[in-house]
Coordinates of C-alpha atoms in Angstrom, one line a residue:
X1441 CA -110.7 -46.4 -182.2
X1442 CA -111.6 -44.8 -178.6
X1443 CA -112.7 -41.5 -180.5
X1444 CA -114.7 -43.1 -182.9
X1445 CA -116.3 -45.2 -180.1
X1446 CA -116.6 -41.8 -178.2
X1447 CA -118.4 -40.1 -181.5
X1448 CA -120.8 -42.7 -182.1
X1449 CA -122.2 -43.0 -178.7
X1450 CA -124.0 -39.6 -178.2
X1451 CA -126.2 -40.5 -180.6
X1452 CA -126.8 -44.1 -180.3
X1453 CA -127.8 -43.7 -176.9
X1454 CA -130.2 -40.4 -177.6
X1455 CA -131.9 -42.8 -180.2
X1456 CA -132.0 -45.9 -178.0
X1457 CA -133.5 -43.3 -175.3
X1458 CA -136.1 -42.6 -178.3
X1459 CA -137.4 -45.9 -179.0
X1460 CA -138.2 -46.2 -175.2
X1461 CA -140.0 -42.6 -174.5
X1462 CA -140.6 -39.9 -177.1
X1463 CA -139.3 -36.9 -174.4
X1464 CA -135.8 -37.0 -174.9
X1465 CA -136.2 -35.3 -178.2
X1466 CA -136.5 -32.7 -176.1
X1467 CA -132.7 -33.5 -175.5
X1468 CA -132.1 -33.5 -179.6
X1469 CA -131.8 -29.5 -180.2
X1470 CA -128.8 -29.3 -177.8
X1471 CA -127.1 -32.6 -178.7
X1472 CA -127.6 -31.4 -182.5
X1473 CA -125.7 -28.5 -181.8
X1474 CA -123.1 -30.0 -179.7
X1475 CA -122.5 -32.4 -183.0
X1476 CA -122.6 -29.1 -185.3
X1477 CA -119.9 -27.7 -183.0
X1478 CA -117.9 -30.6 -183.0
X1479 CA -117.7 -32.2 -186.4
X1480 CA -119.2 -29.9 -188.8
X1481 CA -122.8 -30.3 -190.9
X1482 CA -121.1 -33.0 -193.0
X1483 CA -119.6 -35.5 -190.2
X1484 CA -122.5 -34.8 -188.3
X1485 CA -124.9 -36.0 -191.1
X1486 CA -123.7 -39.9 -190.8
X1487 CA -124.8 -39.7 -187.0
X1488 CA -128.0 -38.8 -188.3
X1489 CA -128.4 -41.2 -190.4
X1490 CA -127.1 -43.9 -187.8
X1491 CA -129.9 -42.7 -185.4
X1492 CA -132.4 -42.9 -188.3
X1493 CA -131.4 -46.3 -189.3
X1494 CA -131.4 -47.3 -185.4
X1495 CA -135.3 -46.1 -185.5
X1496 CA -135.9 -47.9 -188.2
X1497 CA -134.0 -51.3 -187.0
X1498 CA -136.2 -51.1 -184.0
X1499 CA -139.4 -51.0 -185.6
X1500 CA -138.8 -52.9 -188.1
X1501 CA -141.1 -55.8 -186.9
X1502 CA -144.2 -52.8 -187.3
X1503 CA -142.8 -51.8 -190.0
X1504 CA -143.4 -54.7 -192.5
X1505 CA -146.9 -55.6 -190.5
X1506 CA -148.3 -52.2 -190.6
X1507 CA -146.1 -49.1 -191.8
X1508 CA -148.7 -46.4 -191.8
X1509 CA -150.5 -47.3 -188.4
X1510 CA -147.0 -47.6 -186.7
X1511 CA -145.3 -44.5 -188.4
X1512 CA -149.1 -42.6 -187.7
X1513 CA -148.9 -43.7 -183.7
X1514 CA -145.8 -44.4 -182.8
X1515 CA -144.4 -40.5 -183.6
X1516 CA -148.2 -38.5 -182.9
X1517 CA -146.5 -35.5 -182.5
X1518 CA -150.3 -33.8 -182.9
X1519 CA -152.1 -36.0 -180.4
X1520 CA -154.1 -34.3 -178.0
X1521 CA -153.8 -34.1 -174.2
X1522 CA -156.7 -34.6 -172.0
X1523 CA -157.4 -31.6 -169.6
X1524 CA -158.1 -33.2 -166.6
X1525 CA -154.6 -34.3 -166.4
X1526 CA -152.7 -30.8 -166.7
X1527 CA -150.3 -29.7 -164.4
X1528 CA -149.1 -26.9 -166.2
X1529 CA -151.8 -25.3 -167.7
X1530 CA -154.9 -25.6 -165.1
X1531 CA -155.6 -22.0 -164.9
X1532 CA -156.4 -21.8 -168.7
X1533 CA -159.8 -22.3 -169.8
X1534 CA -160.5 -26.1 -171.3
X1535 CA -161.0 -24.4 -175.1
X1536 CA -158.0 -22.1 -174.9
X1537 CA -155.6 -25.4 -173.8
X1538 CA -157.2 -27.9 -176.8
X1539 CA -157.0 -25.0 -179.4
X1540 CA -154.3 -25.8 -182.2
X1541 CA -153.5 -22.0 -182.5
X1542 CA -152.5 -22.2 -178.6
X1543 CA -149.9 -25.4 -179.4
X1544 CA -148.5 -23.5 -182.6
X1545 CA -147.4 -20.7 -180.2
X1546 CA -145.9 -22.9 -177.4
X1547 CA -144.2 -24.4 -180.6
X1548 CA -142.6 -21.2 -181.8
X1549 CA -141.3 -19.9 -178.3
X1550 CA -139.9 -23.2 -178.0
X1551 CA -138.3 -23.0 -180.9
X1552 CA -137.4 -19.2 -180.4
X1553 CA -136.3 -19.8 -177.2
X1554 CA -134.2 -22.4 -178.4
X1555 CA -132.7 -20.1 -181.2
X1556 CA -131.7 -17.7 -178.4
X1557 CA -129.9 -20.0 -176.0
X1558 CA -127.9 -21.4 -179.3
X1559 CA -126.9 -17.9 -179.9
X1560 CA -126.0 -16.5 -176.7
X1561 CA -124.8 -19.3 -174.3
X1562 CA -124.5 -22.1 -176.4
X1563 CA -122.6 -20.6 -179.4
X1564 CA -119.1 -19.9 -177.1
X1565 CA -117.4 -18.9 -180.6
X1566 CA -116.7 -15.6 -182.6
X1567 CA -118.1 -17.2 -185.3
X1568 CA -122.3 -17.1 -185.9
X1569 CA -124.5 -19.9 -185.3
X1570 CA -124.1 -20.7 -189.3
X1571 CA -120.7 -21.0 -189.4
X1572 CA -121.0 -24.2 -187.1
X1573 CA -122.3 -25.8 -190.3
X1574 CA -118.7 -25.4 -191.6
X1575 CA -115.9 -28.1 -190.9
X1576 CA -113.9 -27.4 -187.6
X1577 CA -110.9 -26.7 -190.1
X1578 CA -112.4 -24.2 -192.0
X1579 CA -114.0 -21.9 -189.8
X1580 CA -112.2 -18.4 -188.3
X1581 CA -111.7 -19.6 -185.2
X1582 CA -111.2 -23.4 -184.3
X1583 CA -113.6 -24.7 -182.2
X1584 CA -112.3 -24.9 -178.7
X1585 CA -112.9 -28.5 -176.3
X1586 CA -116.1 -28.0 -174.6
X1587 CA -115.7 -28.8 -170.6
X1588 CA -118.1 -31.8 -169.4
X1589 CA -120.2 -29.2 -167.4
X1590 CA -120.9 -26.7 -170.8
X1591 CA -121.5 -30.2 -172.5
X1592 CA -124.3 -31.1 -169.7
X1593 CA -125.5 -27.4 -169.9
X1594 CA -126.5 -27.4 -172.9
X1595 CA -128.5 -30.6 -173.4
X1596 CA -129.8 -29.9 -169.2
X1597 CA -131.3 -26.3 -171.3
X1598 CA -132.6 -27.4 -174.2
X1599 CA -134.4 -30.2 -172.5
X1600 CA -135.6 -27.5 -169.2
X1601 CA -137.0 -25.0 -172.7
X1602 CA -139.2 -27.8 -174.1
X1603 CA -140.4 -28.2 -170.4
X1604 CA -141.1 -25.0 -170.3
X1605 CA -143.3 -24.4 -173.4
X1606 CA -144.3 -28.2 -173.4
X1607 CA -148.1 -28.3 -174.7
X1608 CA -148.8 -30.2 -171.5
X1609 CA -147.2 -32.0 -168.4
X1610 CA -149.3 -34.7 -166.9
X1611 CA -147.8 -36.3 -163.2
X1612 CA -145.5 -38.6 -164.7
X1613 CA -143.5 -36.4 -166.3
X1614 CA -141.8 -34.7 -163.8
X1615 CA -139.3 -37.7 -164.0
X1616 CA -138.7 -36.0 -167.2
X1617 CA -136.5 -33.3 -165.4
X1618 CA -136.2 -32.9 -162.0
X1619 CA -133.0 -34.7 -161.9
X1620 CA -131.3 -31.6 -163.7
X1621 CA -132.7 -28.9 -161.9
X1622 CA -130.2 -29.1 -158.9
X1623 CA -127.8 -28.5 -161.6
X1624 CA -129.5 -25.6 -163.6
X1625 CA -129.7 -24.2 -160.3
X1626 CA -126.2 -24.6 -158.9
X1627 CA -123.9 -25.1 -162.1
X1628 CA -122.3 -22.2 -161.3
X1629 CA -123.7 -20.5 -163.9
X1630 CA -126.5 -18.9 -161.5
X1631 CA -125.4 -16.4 -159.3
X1632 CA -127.9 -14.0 -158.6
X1633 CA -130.2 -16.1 -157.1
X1634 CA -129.7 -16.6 -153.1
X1635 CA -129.4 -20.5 -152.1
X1636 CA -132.4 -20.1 -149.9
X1637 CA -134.2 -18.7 -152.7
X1638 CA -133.1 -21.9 -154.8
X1639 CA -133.9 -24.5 -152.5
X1640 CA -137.4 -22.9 -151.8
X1641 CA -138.1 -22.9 -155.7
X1642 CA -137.2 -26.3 -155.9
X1643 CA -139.8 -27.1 -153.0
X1644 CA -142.3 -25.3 -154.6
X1645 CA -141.7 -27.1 -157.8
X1646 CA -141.9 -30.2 -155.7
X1647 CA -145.6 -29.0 -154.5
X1648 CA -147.0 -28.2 -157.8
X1649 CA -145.7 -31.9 -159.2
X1650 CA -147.8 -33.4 -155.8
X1651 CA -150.4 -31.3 -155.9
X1652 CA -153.8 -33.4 -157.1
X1653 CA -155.5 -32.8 -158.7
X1654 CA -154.1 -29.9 -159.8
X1655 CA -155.2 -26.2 -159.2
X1656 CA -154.6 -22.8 -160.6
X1657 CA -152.6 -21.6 -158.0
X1658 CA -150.2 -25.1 -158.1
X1659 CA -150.2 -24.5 -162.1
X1660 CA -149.2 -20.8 -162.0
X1661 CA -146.5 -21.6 -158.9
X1662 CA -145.0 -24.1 -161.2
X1663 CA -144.9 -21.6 -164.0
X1664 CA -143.3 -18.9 -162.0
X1665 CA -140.4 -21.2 -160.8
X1666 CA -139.6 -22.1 -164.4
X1667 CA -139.6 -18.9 -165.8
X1668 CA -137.5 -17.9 -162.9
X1669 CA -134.9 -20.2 -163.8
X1670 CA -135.1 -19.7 -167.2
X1671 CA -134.0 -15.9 -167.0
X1672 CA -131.5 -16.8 -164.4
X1673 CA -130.4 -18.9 -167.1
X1674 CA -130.3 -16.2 -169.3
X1675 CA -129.2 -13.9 -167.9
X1676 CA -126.0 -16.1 -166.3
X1677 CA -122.6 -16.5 -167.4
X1678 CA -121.8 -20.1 -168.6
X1679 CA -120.6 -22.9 -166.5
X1680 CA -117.1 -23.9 -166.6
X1681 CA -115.5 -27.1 -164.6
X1682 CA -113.8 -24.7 -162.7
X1683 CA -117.2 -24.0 -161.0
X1684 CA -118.4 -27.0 -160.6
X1685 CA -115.7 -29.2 -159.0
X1686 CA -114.4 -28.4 -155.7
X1687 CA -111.1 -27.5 -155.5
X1688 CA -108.7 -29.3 -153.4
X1689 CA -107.1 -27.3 -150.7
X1690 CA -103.6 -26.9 -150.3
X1691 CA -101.7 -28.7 -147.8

């Protein structure tokens, strides 16, 4: 009964998170694939359908007053961000940041981005990225217990990617992230970088969030940190537990 309790609540909570702010879809990629590697394409499709049905349940009230103004607002995917408001992307011209062939290409690194991190770090297998659709049972190589920290890697990643390539960050959503970066940055996993060097990226992230409004140089600081971490990310070894709990010392 504790494992099923255990099963259910990943993706409860990630659609209760939903109905309250649209960003942690950004989380949904990396818990997907943490259900895929788990359970299967089968037993992961009745989570699905339980976050679904949570949407649904939710709006329900919307739904039978107005389906098609609550379906067409409350999931604008293609809504457009003012300028003014960037913090990422100042140092673009205005008409270059509203064009629609612009957001297609942030959408298809993101997405390739994505596909990468499933495939190198993510994916700690034999087996491809397709075989995860198979039952546990049936694949070459059972599936072995992912460790709490590769558990928060992966949804602390794919959440820092869609960051990364998000179409725009206005001031709020900093709160959207910042609480994983001292993880991304110390997990373990990141070794090349010198701990100086980390805390002054975080700082400078820090200054390009509080910078208003905000300028080209604050814009392409915040850039350079993130891409920074991203290829230390990349280029990093995966975290274990090992690395991120202290060990205890011997008497």
């Amino acid at each position: 009964m504790a494992e099923w309790v255990t099963c259910l609540s990943s993706p409860l909570a990630d659609s209760l998170a939903v109905s309250v702010k649209m960003n942690v879809l950004l989380f949904a990629p990396g818990l997907l694939f943490l259900l895929l590697w788990e359970f299967g394409l089968l037993k992961t499709l009745p989570k699905l359908v339980l976050c679904a049905a949570i949407q649904v349940l939710l709006g329900l009230p919307f739904l039978l007053e107005n389906p098609l103004g609550y379906l067409s607002h409350s999931f604008d995917l293609g809504r457009q961000f003012l300028f003014q408001w960037t913090v990422n992307w100042r140092f673009l011209p205005e008409d270059i940041f509203l064009s629609r062939y612009f957001h297609l290409a942030l959408l298809g690194a993101h997405l390739l981005t994505l596909l990468l991190f499933a495939v190198r770090h993510w994916n700690r297998s034999g087996d491809s990225v397709v075989a995860l659709l198979k039952d546990p049972a049936q694949r070459k190589e059972p599936p072995q217990k992912l460790t709490a920290a590769q558990i928060v890697f992966t949804l602390f990643t794919s959440n820092f990617i869609g960051i990364c390539f998000s179409r725009s960050l206005h001031y709020q959503f900093y709160v959207w992230y910042f609480h994983t970066l001292p993880f991304l940055l110390w997990s373990g996993g990141v070794r090349k970088l010198a701990h100086l060097l980390r805390v002054l990226i975080l700082g400078l992230i820090e200054l390009s969030w509080n910078t208003y409004p905000s300028t080209v140089y604050s814009s392409a600081a915040l850039h350079v940190c993130h891409l920074i971490i991203l290829l230390s990310l990349w280029h990093a070894p995966p975290p274990s537990d090992t690395e991120t709990t202290p060990q205890r010392k011997r008497m």
